[in-house]
CSV table of C-alpha atoms in Angstrom, one decimal:
chain,number,residue,atom,x,y,z
A,1,MET,CA,6.3,-7.0,-43.8
A,2,SER,CA,7.9,-6.9,-40.4
A,3,ASP,CA,11.5,-7.7,-39.7
A,4,VAL,CA,12.1,-10.5,-37.2
A,5,THR,CA,15.5,-10.5,-35.4
A,6,GLN,CA,17.0,-13.9,-35.3
A,7,PRO,CA,18.5,-14.9,-31.9
A,8,ARG,CA,22.3,-14.8,-31.8
A,9,ARG,CA,23.6,-18.3,-32.0
A,10,ARG,CA,25.5,-19.4,-28.9
A,11,ILE,CA,29.0,-20.7,-29.7
A,12,ARG,CA,31.5,-21.9,-27.1
A,13,ALA,CA,35.2,-22.2,-27.9
A,14,GLN,CA,37.1,-25.0,-26.1
A,15,ALA,CA,40.8,-25.2,-26.3
A,16,SER,CA,42.6,-28.6,-26.4
A,17,ASP,CA,44.8,-29.5,-23.4
A,18,ARG,CA,47.0,-31.6,-25.6
A,19,ASP,CA,47.3,-29.6,-28.9
A,20,PRO,CA,47.6,-25.8,-28.8
A,21,THR,CA,46.9,-25.6,-32.5
A,22,ALA,CA,43.4,-27.1,-32.1
A,23,MET,CA,40.2,-25.5,-31.0
A,24,ARG,CA,36.6,-26.8,-30.8
A,25,PHE,CA,33.6,-24.6,-31.4
A,26,LEU,CA,30.5,-26.0,-29.8
A,27,LEU,CA,26.9,-25.1,-30.8
A,28,ASP,CA,23.6,-26.1,-29.2
A,29,SER,CA,22.4,-28.2,-32.2
A,30,ASP,CA,23.9,-30.2,-35.1
A,31,ILE,CA,25.6,-28.3,-37.9
A,32,GLN,CA,23.8,-30.3,-40.5
A,33,PRO,CA,21.8,-33.2,-39.0
A,34,GLY,CA,23.0,-36.6,-39.9
A,35,GLN,CA,26.2,-35.3,-41.6
A,36,SER,CA,29.8,-35.0,-40.7
A,37,ALA,CA,32.8,-34.0,-42.8
A,38,ARG,CA,36.5,-33.2,-42.7
A,39,PHE,CA,38.1,-30.5,-45.0
A,40,THR,CA,41.4,-29.1,-45.9
A,41,ALA,CA,41.7,-25.9,-47.9
A,42,ALA,CA,41.9,-27.9,-51.1
A,43,GLU,CA,38.8,-29.9,-50.3
A,44,ALA,CA,36.5,-27.1,-49.2
A,45,GLY,CA,34.7,-27.4,-52.6
A,46,SER,CA,31.1,-26.3,-52.5
A,47,ALA,CA,30.6,-26.5,-48.7
A,48,PRO,CA,29.7,-23.0,-47.6
A,49,LEU,CA,31.0,-23.5,-44.0
A,50,ALA,CA,34.4,-24.8,-45.1
A,51,GLU,CA,34.7,-22.0,-47.7
A,52,ALA,CA,34.0,-19.4,-45.1
A,53,LEU,CA,36.4,-20.8,-42.6
A,54,PHE,CA,39.3,-21.3,-45.0
A,55,ALA,CA,38.8,-17.7,-46.1
A,56,ILE,CA,40.2,-16.8,-42.7
A,57,ASP,CA,44.0,-16.5,-42.8
A,58,GLY,CA,45.4,-19.0,-40.3
A,59,VAL,CA,42.9,-21.8,-40.6
A,60,ALA,CA,44.6,-25.1,-41.7
A,61,GLN,CA,41.9,-27.8,-41.2
A,62,VAL,CA,38.2,-28.1,-40.4
A,63,GLN,CA,36.3,-31.1,-39.1
A,64,VAL,CA,32.6,-31.1,-38.4
A,65,SER,CA,30.7,-33.7,-36.4
A,66,GLY,CA,27.3,-33.2,-34.8
A,67,ALA,CA,27.2,-29.9,-33.0
A,68,SER,CA,31.0,-29.6,-32.9
A,69,ILE,CA,33.4,-27.8,-35.3
A,70,HIS,CA,37.0,-28.7,-34.8
A,71,VAL,CA,39.4,-26.2,-36.3
A,72,ARG,CA,43.2,-26.5,-36.5
A,73,ARG,CA,45.3,-23.3,-37.0
A,74,VAL,CA,48.6,-23.0,-38.8
A,75,ASP,CA,51.8,-22.6,-36.7
A,76,GLY,CA,52.2,-19.0,-35.6
A,77,ALA,CA,48.5,-18.0,-35.9
A,78,ASP,CA,47.0,-16.4,-32.8
A,79,TRP,CA,43.7,-17.9,-31.4
A,80,ALA,CA,42.9,-14.5,-29.8
A,81,ALA,CA,42.6,-13.1,-33.3
A,82,LEU,CA,41.1,-16.2,-34.9
A,83,LYS,CA,38.3,-17.1,-32.4
A,84,PRO,CA,36.0,-14.1,-33.0
A,85,ARG,CA,36.4,-14.3,-36.8
A,86,ILE,CA,35.7,-18.0,-36.8
A,87,ALA,CA,32.7,-17.7,-34.6
A,88,GLU,CA,31.3,-14.9,-36.8
A,89,ALA,CA,31.9,-16.9,-40.0
A,90,ILE,CA,30.0,-19.9,-38.4
A,91,ARG,CA,27.1,-17.7,-37.4
A,92,THR,CA,26.9,-16.1,-40.9
A,93,VAL,CA,26.9,-19.5,-42.8
A,94,LEU,CA,24.4,-21.2,-40.5
A,95,ASP,CA,22.0,-18.2,-40.6
A,96,THR,CA,22.1,-18.1,-44.4
A,97,SER,CA,22.5,-21.7,-45.6
A,98,ASP,CA,20.3,-24.8,-45.2
A,99,HIS,CA,23.3,-27.0,-46.2
A,100,PRO,CA,26.4,-25.6,-44.6
A,101,LEU,CA,28.3,-28.8,-45.5
A,102,GLY,CA,27.2,-28.5,-49.1
A,103,ALA,CA,24.1,-29.4,-51.1
A,104,ALA,CA,25.9,-32.3,-52.7
A,105,GLN,CA,26.3,-33.8,-49.3
A,106,ALA,CA,22.6,-33.5,-48.6
A,107,HIS,CA,21.6,-35.1,-51.9
A,108,ARG,CA,24.0,-37.9,-52.4
A,109,ASP,CA,22.7,-41.2,-53.6
A,110,ASP,CA,21.1,-43.6,-51.2
A,111,ASP,CA,24.1,-45.9,-50.6
A,112,ALA,CA,26.5,-43.0,-50.0
A,113,ARG,CA,23.9,-41.4,-47.7
A,114,ILE,CA,23.6,-44.6,-45.7
A,115,LEU,CA,27.4,-45.0,-45.5
A,116,SER,CA,27.8,-41.5,-44.1
A,117,ARG,CA,25.0,-41.9,-41.5
A,118,VAL,CA,26.3,-45.3,-40.4
A,119,GLN,CA,29.9,-44.2,-40.0
A,120,ASP,CA,28.7,-41.1,-38.0
A,121,LEU,CA,26.6,-43.3,-35.7
A,122,LEU,CA,29.5,-45.7,-35.2
A,123,ASP,CA,31.9,-42.8,-34.4
A,124,ARG,CA,29.5,-41.2,-31.9
A,125,GLN,CA,27.8,-44.1,-30.3
A,126,ALA,CA,29.8,-47.3,-30.7
A,127,ASN,CA,33.5,-46.7,-31.2
A,128,PRO,CA,33.9,-44.6,-28.0
A,129,ALA,CA,32.9,-47.7,-26.0
A,130,ILE,CA,34.8,-50.2,-28.1
A,131,ALA,CA,37.9,-48.1,-28.2
A,132,ALA,CA,38.2,-48.3,-24.5
A,133,HIS,CA,38.7,-52.0,-24.9
A,134,GLY,CA,41.2,-51.8,-27.8
A,135,GLY,CA,38.9,-52.2,-30.7
A,136,SER,CA,37.0,-50.3,-33.4
A,137,VAL,CA,34.4,-50.8,-36.2
A,138,ARG,CA,34.0,-48.9,-39.4
A,139,VAL,CA,31.9,-49.1,-42.6
A,140,ASP,CA,33.8,-51.0,-45.3
A,141,ARG,CA,31.2,-50.2,-48.0
A,142,VAL,CA,27.4,-50.0,-48.7
A,143,GLU,CA,25.9,-51.7,-51.7
A,144,LYS,CA,22.2,-51.7,-52.5
A,145,ALA,CA,21.4,-50.8,-48.9
A,146,ARG,CA,23.6,-53.7,-47.6
A,147,VAL,CA,26.0,-52.4,-45.0
A,148,TYR,CA,29.4,-54.1,-44.7
A,149,LEU,CA,31.2,-53.6,-41.5
A,150,ARG,CA,34.9,-54.3,-40.6
A,151,PHE,CA,36.1,-54.7,-37.0
A,152,ALA,CA,39.7,-53.9,-36.0
A,153,GLY,CA,42.0,-54.0,-33.0
A,154,GLY,CA,40.6,-56.0,-30.1
A,155,CYS,CA,37.4,-56.9,-32.0
A,156,GLN,CA,39.3,-58.6,-34.7
A,157,GLY,CA,39.7,-62.3,-33.9
A,158,CYS,CA,37.1,-62.1,-31.2
A,159,ALA,CA,34.4,-64.7,-31.4
A,160,ALA,CA,32.1,-62.4,-29.4
A,161,SER,CA,32.3,-59.6,-32.0
A,162,SER,CA,29.5,-61.2,-34.0
A,163,GLN,CA,27.3,-61.2,-30.9
A,164,THR,CA,28.3,-57.5,-30.4
A,165,LEU,CA,27.2,-56.8,-33.9
A,166,ARG,CA,23.9,-58.6,-33.6
A,167,GLU,CA,22.9,-57.4,-30.1
A,168,GLY,CA,24.3,-53.9,-30.1
A,169,ILE,CA,25.5,-52.3,-33.3
A,170,GLU,CA,22.9,-53.9,-35.5
A,171,THR,CA,20.0,-52.9,-33.2
A,172,MET,CA,21.3,-49.3,-33.1
A,173,LEU,CA,21.8,-49.0,-36.8
A,174,ARG,CA,18.4,-50.5,-37.7
A,175,ALA,CA,16.6,-48.3,-35.3
A,176,ALA,CA,18.2,-45.2,-36.8
A,177,LEU,CA,18.1,-46.3,-40.4
A,178,PRO,CA,15.2,-48.7,-41.1
A,179,GLU,CA,16.1,-48.6,-44.9
A,180,ILE,CA,19.1,-50.8,-44.3
A,181,ALA,CA,18.5,-54.2,-46.0
A,182,GLU,CA,21.3,-56.2,-44.4
A,183,ILE,CA,24.3,-55.8,-42.1
A,184,ILE,CA,27.3,-58.0,-42.9
A,185,ASP,CA,30.6,-58.5,-41.0
A,186,VAL,CA,33.5,-58.8,-43.5
A,187,THR,CA,36.3,-58.9,-40.9
A,188,ASP,CA,39.1,-61.5,-41.3
A,189,HIS,CA,38.8,-62.8,-37.7
A,190,ASP,CA,41.4,-65.5,-38.3
A,191,ALA,CA,44.0,-62.7,-38.4
A,192,GLY,CA,43.0,-61.1,-35.1
A,193,VAL,CA,44.4,-61.5,-31.6
A,194,ASN,CA,43.7,-60.2,-28.1
A,195,PRO,CA,39.9,-60.1,-28.2
A,196,TYR,CA,38.7,-57.1,-26.2
A,197,TYR,CA,36.1,-59.2,-24.3
A,198,THR,CA,38.9,-60.9,-22.4
A,199,SER,CA,41.3,-57.9,-22.1
A,200,ASP,CA,40.3,-57.3,-18.5
A,201,ASP,CA,38.0,-58.3,-15.7
A,202,GLY,CA,35.5,-55.5,-16.3
A,203,PRO,CA,32.2,-55.6,-18.1
A,204,SER,CA,32.0,-56.0,-21.8
A,205,PRO,CA,31.6,-52.7,-23.7
A,206,LYS,CA,28.1,-51.4,-24.3
A,207,LEU,CA,26.8,-48.7,-26.6
A,208,MET,CA,26.9,-45.2,-25.2
A,209,ARG,CA,24.3,-42.5,-25.3
A,210,PRO,CA,25.6,-39.0,-26.3
A,211,VAL,CA,25.3,-36.2,-23.8
A,212,PRO,CA,24.9,-32.6,-24.9
A,213,ALA,CA,28.2,-30.7,-24.6
A,214,THR,CA,26.4,-27.9,-22.7
A,215,VAL,CA,25.8,-30.3,-19.8
A,216,VAL,CA,29.5,-30.3,-18.7
A,217,ASP,CA,31.6,-27.2,-18.1
A,218,ARG,CA,35.3,-27.9,-18.2
A,219,SER,CA,36.6,-24.4,-17.7
A,220,GLU,CA,39.0,-23.2,-15.1
A,221,GLY,CA,40.5,-26.6,-14.6
A,222,GLU,CA,37.4,-28.2,-13.0
A,223,LEU,CA,34.4,-30.3,-14.1
A,224,ARG,CA,31.0,-28.9,-13.4
A,225,ILE,CA,27.9,-30.9,-14.4
A,226,ASP,CA,24.6,-29.2,-14.9
A,227,PRO,CA,22.8,-29.9,-11.6
A,228,GLU,CA,19.3,-30.1,-13.1
A,229,PHE,CA,20.5,-32.6,-15.7
A,230,LEU,CA,22.3,-34.7,-13.0
A,231,ALA,CA,19.5,-34.5,-10.6
A,232,ARG,CA,17.0,-35.9,-13.2
A,233,ARG,CA,19.4,-38.8,-13.9
A,234,LEU,CA,19.6,-39.6,-10.2
A,235,GLY,CA,15.9,-39.1,-9.5
A,236,LEU,CA,16.5,-36.2,-7.2
A,237,THR,CA,15.8,-32.5,-7.0
A,238,PRO,CA,18.7,-30.1,-7.6
A,239,ASP,CA,18.5,-29.0,-3.9
A,240,THR,CA,18.7,-32.6,-2.7
A,241,LEU,CA,21.6,-33.2,-5.0
A,242,SER,CA,23.5,-30.2,-3.7
A,243,ALA,CA,22.9,-31.1,-0.1
A,244,GLY,CA,24.0,-34.7,-0.7
A,245,LEU,CA,27.2,-33.6,-2.4
A,246,ALA,CA,27.9,-31.3,0.5
A,247,ASN,CA,27.3,-33.8,3.3
A,248,GLY,CA,28.9,-36.8,1.6
A,249,ASP,CA,25.7,-38.8,1.0
A,250,ILE,CA,26.4,-38.5,-2.7
A,251,GLU,CA,29.9,-39.4,-4.0
A,252,ARG,CA,31.7,-38.2,-7.1
A,253,HIS,CA,34.6,-40.1,-8.6
A,254,VAL,CA,36.8,-38.9,-11.6
A,255,GLU,CA,39.5,-40.8,-13.3
A,256,THR,CA,41.4,-40.4,-16.6
A,257,ARG,CA,42.6,-43.1,-18.8
A,258,ALA,CA,44.2,-43.3,-22.3
A,259,GLY,CA,41.8,-43.8,-25.2
A,260,GLN,CA,42.4,-44.5,-28.9
A,261,SER,CA,42.2,-40.9,-29.8
A,262,GLY,CA,43.3,-39.2,-26.6
A,263,PRO,CA,42.6,-39.1,-22.9
A,264,ILE,CA,39.1,-40.1,-21.7
A,265,THR,CA,37.9,-38.8,-18.3
A,266,ARG,CA,35.2,-40.9,-16.6
A,267,VAL,CA,32.9,-39.1,-14.1
A,268,ALA,CA,30.8,-41.3,-11.8
A,269,VAL,CA,28.2,-40.0,-9.3
A,270,PHE,CA,26.8,-42.4,-6.7
A,271,ALA,CA,23.5,-41.5,-4.9
A,272,PRO,CA,21.9,-43.7,-2.2
A,273,THR,CA,19.6,-45.4,-4.7
A,274,ARG,CA,21.0,-44.6,-8.2
A,275,ALA,CA,24.2,-44.0,-9.9
A,276,TRP,CA,25.2,-42.1,-13.1
A,277,ALA,CA,28.5,-42.1,-15.2
A,278,ALA,CA,29.8,-40.5,-18.3
A,279,ASP,CA,33.0,-40.6,-20.4
A,280,LEU,CA,34.4,-37.2,-21.5
A,281,HIS,CA,36.6,-37.4,-24.5
A,282,ASP,CA,39.4,-35.0,-25.2
A,283,ASP,CA,37.7,-33.8,-28.4
A,284,GLY,CA,34.7,-32.7,-26.4
A,285,ARG,CA,32.3,-35.6,-27.1
A,286,ILE,CA,30.5,-36.9,-24.0
A,287,PHE,CA,28.7,-40.3,-23.6
A,288,GLU,CA,26.7,-41.7,-20.8
A,289,VAL,CA,28.0,-45.1,-19.8
A,290,PRO,CA,26.9,-47.9,-17.3
A,291,PRO,CA,28.1,-46.7,-13.9
A,292,PRO,CA,31.1,-48.6,-12.4
A,293,ARG,CA,30.9,-50.5,-9.2
A,294,ARG,CA,30.9,-48.2,-6.1
A,295,SER,CA,34.5,-47.9,-5.1
A,296,THR,CA,36.2,-48.8,-1.8
A,297,PRO,CA,35.5,-47.2,1.5
A,298,GLU,CA,36.8,-43.7,2.2
A,299,LYS,CA,39.8,-44.8,4.2
A,300,ALA,CA,40.9,-47.1,1.4
A,301,GLN,CA,40.3,-44.4,-1.1
A,302,ASP,CA,42.5,-42.0,0.8
A,303,GLN,CA,45.3,-44.6,0.9
A,304,THR,CA,45.0,-45.3,-2.8
A,305,LEU,CA,45.0,-41.5,-3.6
A,306,ALA,CA,48.0,-41.0,-1.3
A,307,ASP,CA,50.0,-43.7,-3.3
A,308,ARG,CA,49.0,-42.0,-6.6
A,309,LEU,CA,50.1,-38.6,-5.3
A,310,ARG,CA,53.4,-40.0,-4.1
A,311,ALA,CA,54.0,-41.7,-7.4
A,312,HIS,CA,53.1,-38.5,-9.4
A,313,LEU,CA,55.3,-36.3,-7.3
A,314,ALA,CA,58.2,-38.8,-7.8
A,315,ARG,CA,57.8,-38.4,-11.6
A,316,LEU,CA,58.1,-34.6,-11.7
A,317,GLY,CA,61.3,-32.9,-12.7
A,318,PRO,CA,63.1,-30.4,-10.5
A,319,GLU,CA,61.8,-27.5,-12.5
A,320,GLU,CA,58.2,-28.7,-11.8
A,321,ILE,CA,58.6,-28.5,-8.0
A,322,PRO,CA,56.9,-27.0,-6.1
A,323,ILE,CA,53.6,-27.8,-7.6
A,324,THR,CA,50.2,-26.2,-6.6
A,325,TYR,CA,47.4,-28.3,-5.0
A,326,GLY,CA,45.2,-27.7,-8.0
A,327,ALA,CA,47.8,-28.7,-10.5
A,328,LEU,CA,48.5,-31.9,-8.5
A,329,ALA,CA,44.8,-32.7,-8.4
A,330,ARG,CA,44.6,-32.3,-12.2
A,331,GLY,CA,47.8,-34.3,-12.6
A,332,VAL,CA,46.2,-37.4,-11.1
A,333,GLY,CA,42.9,-36.9,-13.0
A,334,LEU,CA,40.8,-35.1,-10.3
A,335,TYR,CA,38.8,-32.2,-11.7
A,336,LEU,CA,35.5,-31.9,-9.9
A,337,PRO,CA,34.9,-29.3,-7.2
A,338,GLY,CA,36.2,-30.6,-3.9
A,339,SER,CA,39.2,-32.3,-5.6
A,340,VAL,CA,41.8,-30.1,-3.7
A,341,ARG,CA,40.2,-31.1,-0.4
A,342,LYS,CA,40.7,-34.8,-1.3
A,343,VAL,CA,44.3,-34.1,-2.3
A,344,THR,CA,45.1,-32.4,0.9
A,345,ALA,CA,43.5,-35.2,3.0
A,346,ALA,CA,45.6,-37.8,1.0
A,347,LEU,CA,48.8,-35.7,1.5
A,348,GLU,CA,48.2,-35.8,5.2
A,349,THR,CA,48.2,-39.6,4.9
A,350,THR,CA,51.6,-39.4,3.2
A,351,MET,CA,52.9,-37.2,6.0
A,352,ARG,CA,51.9,-39.7,8.6
A,353,GLU,CA,53.6,-42.5,6.6
A,354,ASP,CA,56.8,-40.4,6.2
A,355,ALA,CA,56.9,-39.5,9.9
A,356,ALA,CA,56.6,-43.2,10.8
A,357,ALA,CA,59.4,-44.1,8.4
A,358,GLY,CA,61.6,-41.2,9.5
A,359,ARG,CA,61.5,-39.6,6.0
A,360,PRO,CA,61.1,-36.0,4.9
A,361,PHE,CA,57.6,-35.1,4.0
A,362,VAL,CA,56.9,-35.4,0.2
A,363,ALA,CA,53.9,-33.2,0.9
A,364,ALA,CA,56.4,-30.3,1.3
A,365,GLN,CA,56.6,-30.2,-2.5
A,366,VAL,CA,52.9,-29.0,-2.8
A,367,VAL,CA,52.0,-25.4,-2.2
A,368,ASN,CA,49.2,-22.9,-2.2
A,369,ARG,CA,49.2,-21.0,-5.5
A,370,HIS,CA,48.9,-17.6,-3.8
A,371,SER,CA,51.3,-17.9,-0.9
A,372,GLY,CA,53.9,-20.2,-2.5
A,373,VAL,CA,54.0,-22.4,0.6
A,374,PRO,CA,52.0,-25.4,1.8
A,375,GLY,CA,48.6,-24.8,3.5
A,376,GLN,CA,48.4,-24.2,7.2
A,377,GLY,CA,47.2,-27.7,7.8
A,378,PHE,CA,50.6,-29.0,6.6
A,379,PHE,CA,52.5,-27.0,9.3
A,380,ASP,CA,50.0,-28.0,12.0
A,381,LEU,CA,50.3,-31.7,11.2
A,382,ALA,CA,54.1,-31.5,10.8
A,383,GLU,CA,54.3,-30.1,14.4
A,384,GLN,CA,52.0,-32.8,15.7
A,385,LEU,CA,54.2,-35.4,14.1
A,386,GLY,CA,57.3,-34.0,15.7
A,387,THR,CA,58.8,-32.1,12.7
A,388,PRO,CA,57.9,-28.5,13.1
A,389,LEU,CA,58.5,-26.4,10.0
A,390,VAL,CA,58.0,-22.7,9.3
A,391,PRO,CA,56.1,-21.2,6.3
A,392,ASP,CA,59.2,-19.7,4.7
A,393,PRO,CA,59.9,-20.5,1.0
A,394,ALA,CA,63.7,-20.4,1.4
A,395,VAL,CA,63.5,-22.8,4.4
A,396,LEU,CA,61.2,-25.1,2.6
A,397,ALA,CA,63.4,-25.1,-0.5
A,398,ARG,CA,66.3,-26.3,1.7
A,399,TYR,CA,64.1,-28.9,3.3
A,400,ARG,CA,63.0,-30.3,0.0
A,401,GLN,CA,66.6,-30.9,-1.0
A,402,GLY,CA,66.6,-33.7,1.6
A,403,LEU,CA,63.9,-35.6,-0.2
A,404,PRO,CA,65.1,-38.8,-2.1
A,405,ALA,CA,66.5,-38.1,-5.6
A,406,ARG,CA,64.2,-38.6,-8.5
A,407,ALA,CA,64.8,-41.4,-11.0
């Protein structure tokens, strides 16, 4: 009998920008296909993965969905010490157990199994789209293979929600679970207000297709999309994609908005003949979405960004000034490579506006992270505009004191 060495599982740890006590551990495949679960220490029960993680001192809560394990630590625990122990526990359980979330979870009765699968599908493929329009849908119960759904938020009271159920959610659920006998809407729509289909002028929400977490790298404050994946979506080769991004033939837009469970970052890429877009949720989930309309021409984009930068700088407290170009880019939702270049171009727009109005340059508040002063382009343009400045931190600090007081 020969020994076969099992490949070491790849696990990526991803910190939360909003919650320092939370960390996501991403794998390349589902933990237990078709199953998701949430555990506290008291609820670990017979789930091997939960038992192994709660055996680690400092783990407070565990949530599993798809290929993602979301772990919350207790106050005072150190991620530097916890991360390697958590990763090793995950590998050990997945290498030794066929049912890391528990055998009972895998052998529940048919109705309970259907309920779990339906809710998981709704959470991963329907609710991210619906939440962006103020609504949600959940499983109320399952009886004899009949699935009862309840809409909430913007969906409640919306006459179009029955159409959404029939044309979108029902199609998705029946394709994934043909054993479903009937799908029934039990929402009290008479009690609902503000239907999400009329909440704005944009398109009605559509179901979204999950994207593997490995496609997007959000490390080091930037967003990087796997070029081979993106090239396939745009019908290009990776080399053509790279060249188009470099020469401007292919555009990238990123914006961040508030979602029901945290910020959602939308990435849109426009090639000459195709476009692609995805929503990146704060918990690490990624969904392809219908691409938005191509935005305004570049000059109008620069003006819009200049206004956003000016407004963002006005909201910062004195202790947050000066701010680096990279931090400012992230502050207005720009993460992709090249974002700093867009920010500096828009800051030049603010400088021309300020010079025309006889105001101090708001751009003086933004500095290079290494030198602690604005980039050379700032000083060159300031001189062209008749307000020469020197790259001296003390001089610039006094200059910034002349800017309008913040509200």
